[in-house]
XYZ file of C-alpha atoms in Angstrom:
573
model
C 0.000 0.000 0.000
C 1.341 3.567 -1.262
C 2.328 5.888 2.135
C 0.042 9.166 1.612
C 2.083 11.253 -0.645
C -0.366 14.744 -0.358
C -2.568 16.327 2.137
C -5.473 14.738 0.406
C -4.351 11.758 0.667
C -3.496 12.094 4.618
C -7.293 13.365 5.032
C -8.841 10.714 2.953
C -7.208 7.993 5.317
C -8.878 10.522 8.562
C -5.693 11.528 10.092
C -5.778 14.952 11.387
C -1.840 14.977 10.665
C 0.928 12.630 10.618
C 3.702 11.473 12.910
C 6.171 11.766 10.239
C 6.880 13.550 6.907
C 9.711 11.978 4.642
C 10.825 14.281 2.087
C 13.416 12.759 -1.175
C 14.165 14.203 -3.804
C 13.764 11.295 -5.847
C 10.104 10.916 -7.321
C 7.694 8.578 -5.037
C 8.397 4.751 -6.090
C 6.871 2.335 -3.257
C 9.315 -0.466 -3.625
C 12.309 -1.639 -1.441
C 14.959 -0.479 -3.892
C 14.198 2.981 -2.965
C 15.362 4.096 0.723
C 12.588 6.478 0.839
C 10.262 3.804 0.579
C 11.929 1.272 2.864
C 12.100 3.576 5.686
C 8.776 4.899 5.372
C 7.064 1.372 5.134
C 9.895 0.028 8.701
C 7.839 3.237 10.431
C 4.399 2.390 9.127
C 4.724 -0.725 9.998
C 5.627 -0.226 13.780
C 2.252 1.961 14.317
C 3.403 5.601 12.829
C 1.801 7.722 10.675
C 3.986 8.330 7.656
C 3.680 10.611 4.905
C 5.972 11.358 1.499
C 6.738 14.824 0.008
C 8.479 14.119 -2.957
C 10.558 16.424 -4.985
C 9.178 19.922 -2.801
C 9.736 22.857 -4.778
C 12.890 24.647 -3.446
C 11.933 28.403 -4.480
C 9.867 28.204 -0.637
C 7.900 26.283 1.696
C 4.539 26.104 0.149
C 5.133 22.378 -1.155
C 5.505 21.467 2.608
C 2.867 23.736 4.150
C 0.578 21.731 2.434
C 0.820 19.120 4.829
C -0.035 19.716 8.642
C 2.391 20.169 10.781
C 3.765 16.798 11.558
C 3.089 15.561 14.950
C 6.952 14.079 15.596
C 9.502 15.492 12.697
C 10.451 15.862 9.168
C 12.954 13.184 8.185
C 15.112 14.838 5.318
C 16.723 12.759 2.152
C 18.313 13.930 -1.332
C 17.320 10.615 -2.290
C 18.782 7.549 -3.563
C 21.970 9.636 -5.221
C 24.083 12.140 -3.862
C 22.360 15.752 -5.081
C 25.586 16.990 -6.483
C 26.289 13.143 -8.325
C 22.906 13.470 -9.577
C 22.848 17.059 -11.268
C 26.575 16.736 -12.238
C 28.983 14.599 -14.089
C 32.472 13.848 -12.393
C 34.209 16.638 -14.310
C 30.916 19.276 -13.247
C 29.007 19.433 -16.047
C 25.306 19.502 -15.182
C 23.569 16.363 -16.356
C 20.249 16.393 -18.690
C 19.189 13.414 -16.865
C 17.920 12.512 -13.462
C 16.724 8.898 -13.520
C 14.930 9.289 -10.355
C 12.272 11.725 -11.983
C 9.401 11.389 -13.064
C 10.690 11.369 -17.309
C 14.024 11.440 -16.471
C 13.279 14.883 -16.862
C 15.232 17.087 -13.965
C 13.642 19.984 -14.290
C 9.935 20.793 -13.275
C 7.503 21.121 -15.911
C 7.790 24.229 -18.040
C 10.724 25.238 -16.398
C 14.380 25.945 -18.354
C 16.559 27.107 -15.924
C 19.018 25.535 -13.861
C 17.260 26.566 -10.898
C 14.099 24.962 -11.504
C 15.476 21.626 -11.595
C 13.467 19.152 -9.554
C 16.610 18.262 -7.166
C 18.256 21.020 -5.999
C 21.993 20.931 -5.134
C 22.772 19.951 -1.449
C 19.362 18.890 -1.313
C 19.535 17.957 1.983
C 20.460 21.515 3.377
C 17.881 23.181 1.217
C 15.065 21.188 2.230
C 15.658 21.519 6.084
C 15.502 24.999 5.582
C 12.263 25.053 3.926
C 11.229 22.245 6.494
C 12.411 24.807 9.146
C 10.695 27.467 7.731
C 7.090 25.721 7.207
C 7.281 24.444 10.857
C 9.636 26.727 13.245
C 10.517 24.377 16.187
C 9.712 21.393 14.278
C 12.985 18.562 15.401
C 14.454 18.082 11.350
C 15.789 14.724 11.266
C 18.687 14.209 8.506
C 19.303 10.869 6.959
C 19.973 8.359 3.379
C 23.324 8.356 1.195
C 23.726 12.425 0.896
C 23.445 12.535 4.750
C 25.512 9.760 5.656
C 28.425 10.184 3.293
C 28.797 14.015 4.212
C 28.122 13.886 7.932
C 31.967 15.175 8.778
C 34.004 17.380 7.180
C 34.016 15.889 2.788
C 35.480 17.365 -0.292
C 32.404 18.983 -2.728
C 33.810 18.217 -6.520
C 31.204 20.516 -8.262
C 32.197 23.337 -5.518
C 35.999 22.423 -5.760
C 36.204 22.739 -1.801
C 36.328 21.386 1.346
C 32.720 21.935 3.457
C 31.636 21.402 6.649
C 29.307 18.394 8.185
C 26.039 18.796 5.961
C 24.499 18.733 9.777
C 26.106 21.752 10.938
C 25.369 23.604 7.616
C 21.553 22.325 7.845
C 21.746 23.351 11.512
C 19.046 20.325 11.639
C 18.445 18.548 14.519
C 19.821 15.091 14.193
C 22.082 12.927 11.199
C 20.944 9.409 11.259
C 23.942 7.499 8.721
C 24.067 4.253 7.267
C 20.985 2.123 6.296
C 19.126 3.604 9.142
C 16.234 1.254 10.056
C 17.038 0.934 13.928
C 17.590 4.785 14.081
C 14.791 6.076 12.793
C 12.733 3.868 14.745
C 14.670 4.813 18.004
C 14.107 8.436 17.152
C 10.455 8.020 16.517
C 9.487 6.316 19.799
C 11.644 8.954 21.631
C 9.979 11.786 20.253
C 6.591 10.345 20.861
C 7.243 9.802 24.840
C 8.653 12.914 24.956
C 12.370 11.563 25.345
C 15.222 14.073 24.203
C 17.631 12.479 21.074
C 20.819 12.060 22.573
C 23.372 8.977 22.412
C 20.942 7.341 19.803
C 23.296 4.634 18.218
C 23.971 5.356 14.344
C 23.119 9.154 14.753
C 25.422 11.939 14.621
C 24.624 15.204 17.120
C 25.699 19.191 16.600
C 26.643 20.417 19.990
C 28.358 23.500 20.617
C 31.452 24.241 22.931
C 29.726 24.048 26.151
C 27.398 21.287 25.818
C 30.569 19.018 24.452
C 32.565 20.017 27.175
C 29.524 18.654 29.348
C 28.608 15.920 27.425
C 29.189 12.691 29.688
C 31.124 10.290 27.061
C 31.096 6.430 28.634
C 33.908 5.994 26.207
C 36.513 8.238 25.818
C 36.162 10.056 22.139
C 38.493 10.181 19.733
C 38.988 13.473 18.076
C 39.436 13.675 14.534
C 41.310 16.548 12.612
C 39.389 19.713 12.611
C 38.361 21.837 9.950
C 40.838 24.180 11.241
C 43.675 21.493 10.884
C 42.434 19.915 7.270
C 41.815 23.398 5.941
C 45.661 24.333 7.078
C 47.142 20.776 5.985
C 45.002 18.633 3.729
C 47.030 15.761 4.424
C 45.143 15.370 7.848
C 41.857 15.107 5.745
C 43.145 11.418 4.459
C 44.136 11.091 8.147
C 40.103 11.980 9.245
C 38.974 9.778 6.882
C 41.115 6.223 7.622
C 40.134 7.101 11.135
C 35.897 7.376 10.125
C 36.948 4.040 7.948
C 38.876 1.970 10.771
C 36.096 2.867 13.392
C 33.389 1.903 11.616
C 35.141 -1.584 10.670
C 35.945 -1.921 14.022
C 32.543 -1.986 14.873
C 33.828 -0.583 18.260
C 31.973 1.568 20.785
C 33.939 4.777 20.667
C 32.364 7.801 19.492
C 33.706 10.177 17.260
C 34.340 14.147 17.560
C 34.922 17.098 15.044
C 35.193 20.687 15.240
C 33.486 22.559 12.327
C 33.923 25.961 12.196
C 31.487 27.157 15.062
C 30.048 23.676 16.308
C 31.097 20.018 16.796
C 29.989 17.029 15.393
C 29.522 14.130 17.669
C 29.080 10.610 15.942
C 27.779 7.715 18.382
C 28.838 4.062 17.188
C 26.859 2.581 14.721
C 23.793 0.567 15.311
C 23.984 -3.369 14.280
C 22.838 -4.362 11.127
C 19.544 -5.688 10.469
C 19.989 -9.619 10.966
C 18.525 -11.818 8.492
C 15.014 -12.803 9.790
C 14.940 -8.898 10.228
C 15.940 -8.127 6.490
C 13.421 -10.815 5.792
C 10.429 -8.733 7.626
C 12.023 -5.423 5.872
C 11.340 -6.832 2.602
C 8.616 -8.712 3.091
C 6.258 -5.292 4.210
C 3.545 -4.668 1.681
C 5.367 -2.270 -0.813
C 3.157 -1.212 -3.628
C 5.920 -2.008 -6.221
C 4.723 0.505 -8.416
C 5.607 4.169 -8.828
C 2.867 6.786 -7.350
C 0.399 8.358 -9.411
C 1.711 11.834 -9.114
C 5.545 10.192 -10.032
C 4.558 8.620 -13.488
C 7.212 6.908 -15.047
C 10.485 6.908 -13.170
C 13.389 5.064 -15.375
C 15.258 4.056 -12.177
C 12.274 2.042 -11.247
C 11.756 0.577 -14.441
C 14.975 -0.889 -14.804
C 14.824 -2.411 -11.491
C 11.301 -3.322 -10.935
C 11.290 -6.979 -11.840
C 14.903 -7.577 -9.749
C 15.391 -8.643 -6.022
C 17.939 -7.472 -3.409
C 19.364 -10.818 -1.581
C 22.205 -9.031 0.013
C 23.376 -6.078 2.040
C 26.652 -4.518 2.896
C 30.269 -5.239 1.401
C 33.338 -6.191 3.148
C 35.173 -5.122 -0.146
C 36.246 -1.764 1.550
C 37.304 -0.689 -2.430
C 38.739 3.312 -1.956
C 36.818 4.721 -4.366
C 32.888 2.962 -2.822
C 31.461 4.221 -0.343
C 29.292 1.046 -0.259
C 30.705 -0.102 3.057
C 30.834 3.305 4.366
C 26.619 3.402 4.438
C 25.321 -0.060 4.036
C 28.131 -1.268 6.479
C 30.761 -4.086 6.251
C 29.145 -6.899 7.267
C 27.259 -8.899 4.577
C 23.597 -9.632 5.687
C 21.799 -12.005 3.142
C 18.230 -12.710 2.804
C 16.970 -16.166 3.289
C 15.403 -18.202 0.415
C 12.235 -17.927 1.831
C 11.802 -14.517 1.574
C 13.534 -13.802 -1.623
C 10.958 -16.672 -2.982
C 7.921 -14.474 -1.363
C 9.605 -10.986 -3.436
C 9.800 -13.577 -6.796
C 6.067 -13.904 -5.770
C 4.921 -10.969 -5.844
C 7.172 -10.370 -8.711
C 5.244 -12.881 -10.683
C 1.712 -11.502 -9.847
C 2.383 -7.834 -11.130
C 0.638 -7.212 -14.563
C 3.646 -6.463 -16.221
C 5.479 -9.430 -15.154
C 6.863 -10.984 -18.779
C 8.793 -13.765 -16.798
C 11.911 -12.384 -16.654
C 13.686 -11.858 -13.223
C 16.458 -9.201 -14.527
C 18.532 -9.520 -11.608
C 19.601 -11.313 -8.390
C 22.127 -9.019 -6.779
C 22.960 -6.088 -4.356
C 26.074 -4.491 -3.505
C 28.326 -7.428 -5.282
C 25.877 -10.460 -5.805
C 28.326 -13.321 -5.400
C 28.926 -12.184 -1.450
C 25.242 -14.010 -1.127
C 25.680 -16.784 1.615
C 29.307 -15.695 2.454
C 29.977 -15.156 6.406
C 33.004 -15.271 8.699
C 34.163 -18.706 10.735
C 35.782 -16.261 12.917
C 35.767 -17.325 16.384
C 36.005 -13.551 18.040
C 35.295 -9.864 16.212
C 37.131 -9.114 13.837
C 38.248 -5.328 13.774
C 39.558 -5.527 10.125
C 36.689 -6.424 7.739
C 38.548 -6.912 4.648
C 37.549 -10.021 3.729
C 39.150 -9.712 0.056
C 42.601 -7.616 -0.326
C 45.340 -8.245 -0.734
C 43.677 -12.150 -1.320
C 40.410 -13.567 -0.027
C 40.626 -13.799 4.049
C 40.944 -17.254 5.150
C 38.049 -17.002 7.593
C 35.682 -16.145 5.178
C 33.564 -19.053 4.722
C 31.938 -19.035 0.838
C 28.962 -21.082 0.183
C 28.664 -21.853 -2.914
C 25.492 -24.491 -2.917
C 23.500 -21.928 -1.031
C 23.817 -19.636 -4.101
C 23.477 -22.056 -6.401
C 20.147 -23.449 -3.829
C 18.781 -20.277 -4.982
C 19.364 -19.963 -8.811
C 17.664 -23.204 -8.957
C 14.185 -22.674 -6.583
C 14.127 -19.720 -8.291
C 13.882 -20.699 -11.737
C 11.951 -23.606 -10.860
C 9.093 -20.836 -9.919
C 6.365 -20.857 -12.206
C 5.950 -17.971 -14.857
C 9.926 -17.632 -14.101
C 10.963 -17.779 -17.732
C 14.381 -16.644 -17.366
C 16.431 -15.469 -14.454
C 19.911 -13.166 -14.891
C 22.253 -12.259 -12.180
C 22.655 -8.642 -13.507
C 24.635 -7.352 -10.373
C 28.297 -6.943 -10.557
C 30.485 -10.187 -9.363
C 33.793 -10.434 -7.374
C 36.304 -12.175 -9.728
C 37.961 -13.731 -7.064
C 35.234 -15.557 -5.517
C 33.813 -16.748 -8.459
C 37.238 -18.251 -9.226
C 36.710 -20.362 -5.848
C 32.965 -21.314 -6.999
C 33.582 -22.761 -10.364
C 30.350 -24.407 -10.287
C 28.317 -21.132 -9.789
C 30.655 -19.467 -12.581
C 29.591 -21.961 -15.036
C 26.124 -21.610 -14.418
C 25.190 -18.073 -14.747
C 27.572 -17.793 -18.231
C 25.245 -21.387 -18.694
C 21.899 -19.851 -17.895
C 21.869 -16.482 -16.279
C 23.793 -14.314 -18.179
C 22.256 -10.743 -18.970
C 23.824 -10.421 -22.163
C 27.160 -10.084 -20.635
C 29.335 -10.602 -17.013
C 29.549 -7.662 -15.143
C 33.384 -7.533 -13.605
C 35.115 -4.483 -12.072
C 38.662 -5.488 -12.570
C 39.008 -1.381 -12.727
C 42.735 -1.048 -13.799
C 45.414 -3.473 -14.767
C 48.731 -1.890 -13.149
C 50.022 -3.154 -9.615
C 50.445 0.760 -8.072
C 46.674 1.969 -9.328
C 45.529 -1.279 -7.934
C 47.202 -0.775 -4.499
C 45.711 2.211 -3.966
C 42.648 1.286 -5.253
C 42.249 -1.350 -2.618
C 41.848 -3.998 -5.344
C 43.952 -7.438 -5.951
C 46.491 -7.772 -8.413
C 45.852 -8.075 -11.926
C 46.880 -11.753 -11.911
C 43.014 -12.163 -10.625
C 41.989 -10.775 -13.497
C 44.291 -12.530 -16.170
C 43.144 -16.183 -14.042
C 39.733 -15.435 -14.168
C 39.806 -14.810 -18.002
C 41.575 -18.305 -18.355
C 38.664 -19.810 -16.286
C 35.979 -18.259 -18.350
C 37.694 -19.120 -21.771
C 37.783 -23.124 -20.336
C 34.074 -22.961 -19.469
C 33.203 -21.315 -22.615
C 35.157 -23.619 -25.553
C 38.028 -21.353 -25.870
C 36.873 -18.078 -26.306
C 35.694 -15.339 -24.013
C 32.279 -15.160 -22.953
C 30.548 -11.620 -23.068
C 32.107 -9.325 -20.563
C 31.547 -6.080 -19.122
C 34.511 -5.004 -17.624
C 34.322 -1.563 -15.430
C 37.232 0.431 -15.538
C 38.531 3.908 -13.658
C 40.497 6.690 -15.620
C 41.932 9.346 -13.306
C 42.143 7.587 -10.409
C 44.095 8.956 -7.606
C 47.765 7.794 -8.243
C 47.059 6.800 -11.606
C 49.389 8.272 -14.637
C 48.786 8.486 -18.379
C 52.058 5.977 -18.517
C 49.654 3.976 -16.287
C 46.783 4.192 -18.691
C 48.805 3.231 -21.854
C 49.953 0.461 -20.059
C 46.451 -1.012 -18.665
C 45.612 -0.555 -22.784
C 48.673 -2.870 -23.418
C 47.946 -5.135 -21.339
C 44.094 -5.693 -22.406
C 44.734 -5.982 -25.591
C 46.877 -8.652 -24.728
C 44.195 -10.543 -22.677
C 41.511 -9.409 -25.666
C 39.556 -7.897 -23.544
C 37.428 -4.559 -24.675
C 36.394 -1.783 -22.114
C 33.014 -1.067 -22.839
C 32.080 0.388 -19.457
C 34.587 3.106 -17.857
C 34.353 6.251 -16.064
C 36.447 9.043 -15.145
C 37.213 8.724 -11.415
C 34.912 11.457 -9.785
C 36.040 12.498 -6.070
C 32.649 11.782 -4.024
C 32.190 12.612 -0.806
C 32.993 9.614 1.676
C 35.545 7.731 0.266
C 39.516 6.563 0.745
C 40.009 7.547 -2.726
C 38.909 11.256 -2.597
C 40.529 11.717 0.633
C 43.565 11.448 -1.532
C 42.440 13.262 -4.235
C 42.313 16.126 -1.644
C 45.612 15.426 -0.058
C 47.618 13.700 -3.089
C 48.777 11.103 -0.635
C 48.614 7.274 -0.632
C 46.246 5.497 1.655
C 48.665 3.283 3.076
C 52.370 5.134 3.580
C 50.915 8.634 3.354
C 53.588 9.266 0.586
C 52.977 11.777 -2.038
C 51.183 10.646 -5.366
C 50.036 12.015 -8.725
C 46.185 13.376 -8.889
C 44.766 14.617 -12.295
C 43.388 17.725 -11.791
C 43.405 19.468 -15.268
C 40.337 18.458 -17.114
C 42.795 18.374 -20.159
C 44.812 15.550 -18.452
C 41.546 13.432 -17.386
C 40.565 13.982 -20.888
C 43.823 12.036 -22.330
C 43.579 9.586 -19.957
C 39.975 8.821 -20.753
C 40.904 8.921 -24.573
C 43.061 5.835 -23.771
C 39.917 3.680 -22.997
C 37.925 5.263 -25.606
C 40.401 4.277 -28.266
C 40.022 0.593 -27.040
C 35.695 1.070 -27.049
C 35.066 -2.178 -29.747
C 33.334 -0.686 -32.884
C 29.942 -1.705 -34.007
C 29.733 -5.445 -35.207
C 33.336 -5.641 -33.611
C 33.588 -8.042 -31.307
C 37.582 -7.228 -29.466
C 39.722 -4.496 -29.170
C-alpha cells in the first residue's frame, strides 16, 4: 500500500496529521529499492503515521505547508543519489538526466533554468531549511546516502572545496547514517514519549562548545582533525577519513568528535545491522511495487522493478565505494524464503513478462558468504590483498537459490545482472559456469578497474593476476573463447598516470579484452580515494602521489579507454 504522498491523501485515510513527513528528492516509487520507501514502510509498519513529500519545490515552503504540521519530525533525504552526483557529471558538467524523476526529466515542468530543476543541489540543506521554515521548532531529522556520506568534514567536486558536516550547515536537529532502520525507529518512539535524542546509536549530534565540554562520554572520544587542521594541511583530511573508515570496521563503541567551524559534530557508534530474519520482515512489508500516481514513469524504477535485493553490505572496503561506508561491512543475506515471497509478488504484477532481470545487491556473489571467525574481527577486509581465510563461501546456497528460483512458475528466465567479485567466483567454479550457462544478462559484469600493480594498491583492489586467471577460467568454461564481458574500468584515479593508462591498454589488448564500461574517477564525498584526491597522498604510507586535476589531463587519460571502445559489429579491441 502507497504511504500518503499529499494532504489529500493524509485526510482521505482521517488523520488529522501525521507522525512523520519523509521528504526525497527522488520521485515517489513504493518499492524496497528505494530508501525512501523502505524507511517509510519500517515506520508504518511499527504503528506511525507516515507521509511522502516528494521532490518539494525549493523556491519556498509552500510544497511542505501543504501538509499539517507533523506531529513528531520531518525526516530529510536527497534521495537515492548524492544531489551533487545526480545534477553533475564527475568533471561538473550539469547532467540532462535525473533517472529518479518522473521522465528522467530534472527539471519541473515548463521550467528551463538551472534553478528549476526538480533536485536542488545539497538537497539535503535546502530542504531543512524550507522544512524549518514551514514548521519553526519542528525537530528536522537528517538521513539516506547524501546525509551519511557528508556527515563530517568531505570534499564537494562541483564546488571544488572542502565543506563542513552537511548537519552543521543544515543546523538540523539530528544525522541518522548508514541504512538507518534501527535509528529512525529509536528516534520516533523517543519523540513520541517525549524523550530528548541524545546517544541514539547510528546518529550523529551538533553540539556547541559548552554542551561538548559537558557531554558525559562512557567511552573516551576520539577526536578527529578539525576543519581548522584539514583546511591548514590537507594531508590530515586522508588522516580523518582512515580514522571514520577503521572505526566503523571496528565496529567498536567509541564515538567520534569534530570541530566545524562554530560547532562540533559528535558521531555515536553505529547501530547493528539488520539480521537476516529482520531483512526478511524489511522486505517482506507490503510495498506497492509501483511508482505513485503523481511520479509517473520513473526510469530508475523501471529498470529495477522486476529484480530482487538478496544481500546487504560489502566487506570489499574498495577506496573509491562508499558502499561499506553506508550499508556497512558486514554482509547480511536474505533467506530463500523470503527472496521466494519478493519472486512472488514479482510474478503476480501485470507487467510481469517472466523475466527476473537480476539477483544481486552491492556485489551479488557475497550471497551466503559469512566469517568462521571465532572472536570480532576489527579488520573487515575479507578480500585484499587475497580472499581472508576465515571467510567461509557457500557456494550451494547460491546455487540453492538460482535453482528454486527458476523452478518458480511464470519464471521464464532469471539473470544475475549485479556486478560479481572475480575472485570468488574463481573459488565457486560451479556457480561461474552456471550463470555464463543460464543467467547471463547479455554479458558478465566484472570491475577489474585497472590493470597496473600501483593503481591497484591504492585502489584497494587485488592484483591483476586475478583478473588474467579469471579470463583463463571463463575461456575453459566457454570452448576457448571469451564469454561476453563487461569489464568496469577507472580513468583518473588517484595515483594513476597516463604511462599507467597506456599500459592497462597494453595489457588488455593482450588478454583481448574490450572496455566497454569506464568512467572518469569522480572524487565523491565519503571515500579513501577522494581523501587522496584532496591530499595527493597514498592510503597506506601517506607518501605523495600524482592526482589529475586538469580536465585536459583526465581527458587524455579517458581517450586511452575510448580508443580501445570495440566498434559496431566488432567483437575485441
Amino acid at each position: 500500500m502507497f504511504l500518503p504522498a499529499s494532504s489529500e491523501e493524509v485526510r482521505s485515510r482521517g488523520w488529522p496529521a501525521v507522525d512523520v513527513l519523509l521528504v526525497t528528492g527522488d520521485g515517489y516509487v513504493d518499492h524496497p529499492a528505494f530508501g525512501i520507501a523502505l524507511i517509510g514502510q519500517w515506520l508504518s509498519a511499527h504503528g506511525f503515521r507516515v507521509a511522502v513529500l516528494a521532490q518539494p519545490r525549493h523556491d519556498g515552503p509552500q510544497d511542505f505547508l501543504r501538509f499539517r504540521r507533523p506531529r513528531l519530525f520531518a525526516g530529510i533525504s536527497a534521495g537515492n543519489l548524492d544531489s551533487v552526483v545526480a545534477n553533475y557529471s564527475g568533471n561538473a558538467r550539469v547532467r540532462d538526466r535525473d533517472d529518479y524523476s518522473p521522465g528522467g526529466d530534472p527539471y519541473f515542468p515548463g521550467a528551463a533554468s538551472r534553478g528549476n530543476r526538480r533536485r536542488p543541489d545539497r538537497a539535503t540543506i535546502r530542504y531543512s531549511q524550507l522544512a524549518r521554515a514551514a514548521w519553526p521548532g519542528l525537530p528536522i531529522v537528517l538521513g539516506g546516502l547524501e546525509a551519511s556520506l557528508r556527515r563530517f568534514v568531505h570534499y564537494d567536486f562541483q564546488q571544488e572545496r572542502l565543506r563542513s558536516s552537511v548537519l552543521a550547515d543544515a543546523k538540523a536537529d539530528l544525522l541518522v547514517y548508514g541504512m538507518g532502520e534501527r535509528a529512525v525507529l529509536a528516534v520516533a518512539q523517543r519523540l513520541a514519549a517525549g524523550l530528548d535524542l541524545t546517544g541514539i546509536p547510528g546518529t550523529c549530534e551538533r553540539l556547541t562548545d559548552r554542551e561538548q565540554r559537558e557531554r558525559p562520554y562512557p567511552v573516551p572520544p576520539l577526536v578527529l582533525p578539525s576543519w581548522e587542521e584539514i583546511a591548514a594541511d590537507p594531508g590530515r583530511f586522508l588522516d580523518a577519513e582512515k580514522a571514520v573508515d577503521r572505526q566503523a570496521r571496528a565496529g567498536d563503541d567509541q564515538p567520534l568528535l569534530q570541530r566545524q567551524q562554530a560547532v562540533w559534530i559528535l558521531q555515536h557508534p553505529a547501530s547493528p545491522p539488520l539480521g537476516p530474519e529482520e531483512l526478511d520482515a524489511l522486505y517482506g512489508l507490503p510495498y506497492s511495487r509501483v511508482s505513485h500516481p503523481g511520479a509517473g514513469d520513473v526510469p530508475a524504477f523501471r529498470m529495477i522493478r522486476h529484480s530482487v535485493t538478496i544481500v546487504r553490505g560489502c566487506c570489499g572496503n574498495c577506496s573509491f565505494c562508499a558502499i561499506a561506508r553506508h550499508q556497512g561491512p558486514v554482509v547480511t543475506s536474505r533467506s530463500l524464503a523470503s527472496v521466494l515471497a519478493e519472486v512472488e509478488a514479482i510474478c503476480r504484477q501485470p507487467d510481469f513478462s517472466g523475466t527476473i532481470t537480476d539477483l544481486g545487491g552491492p556485489t551479488a556473489n557475497l550471497y551466503g558468504t559469512s566469517c568462521r571467525r571465532p572472536g570480532p574481527c576489527r579488520r573487515r577486509d575479507c578480500l585484499y590483498p587475497r580472499i581472508c581465510s576465515h571467510l567461509a563461501i557457500d557456494e550451494e546456497r547460491v546455487l540453492a537459490l538460482l535453482d528454486a528460483v527458476s523452478r518458480r512458475a511464470g519464471v521464464k528466465h532469471l539473470f544475475v545482472s549485479s556486478g560479481l567479485r572475480m575472485e570468488l567466483l574463481l573459488r565457486t567454479p560451479r556457480l561461474l559456469a552456471r550463470i555464463l550457462e543460464q543467467h547471463l544478462p547479455g554479458a558478465l559484469k566484472i570491475a577489474p578497474e585497472h590493470t597496473e600493480p600501483e593503481v591497484l594498491r591504492l585502489m584497494h583492489k587485488p592484483g591483476a593476476e586475478v583478473l588474467e586467471a579469471f579470463l583463463a577460467t571463463c575461456r575453459r568454461l566457454n570452448g576457448g573463447r571469451l564469454p561476453p564481458l563487461t569489464p568496469y574500468l577507472i580513468a583518473s584515479h588517484p595515483g594513476c598516470t597516463q604511462a599507467h593508462m597506456e599500459a592497462l591498454a597494453t595489457r588488455l589488448r593482450g588478454l583481448g579484452l574490450a572496455p566497454r564500461q569506464f568512467q572518469d574517477f569522480t572524487p565523491t564525498p565519503g571515500t579513501i580515494a577522494t581523501a587522496m584526491y584532496v591530499s595527493g597522498r597514498g592510503r597506506d604510507r601517506g607518501q605523495p602521489i600524482h592526482v589529475a586535476r586538469r580536465r585536459a589531463e583526465r581527458q587524455a587519460q579517458r581517450a586511452v579507454l575510448e580508443a580501445l571502445r570495440p566498434c559496431p559489429g566488432r567483437a575485441g579491441p
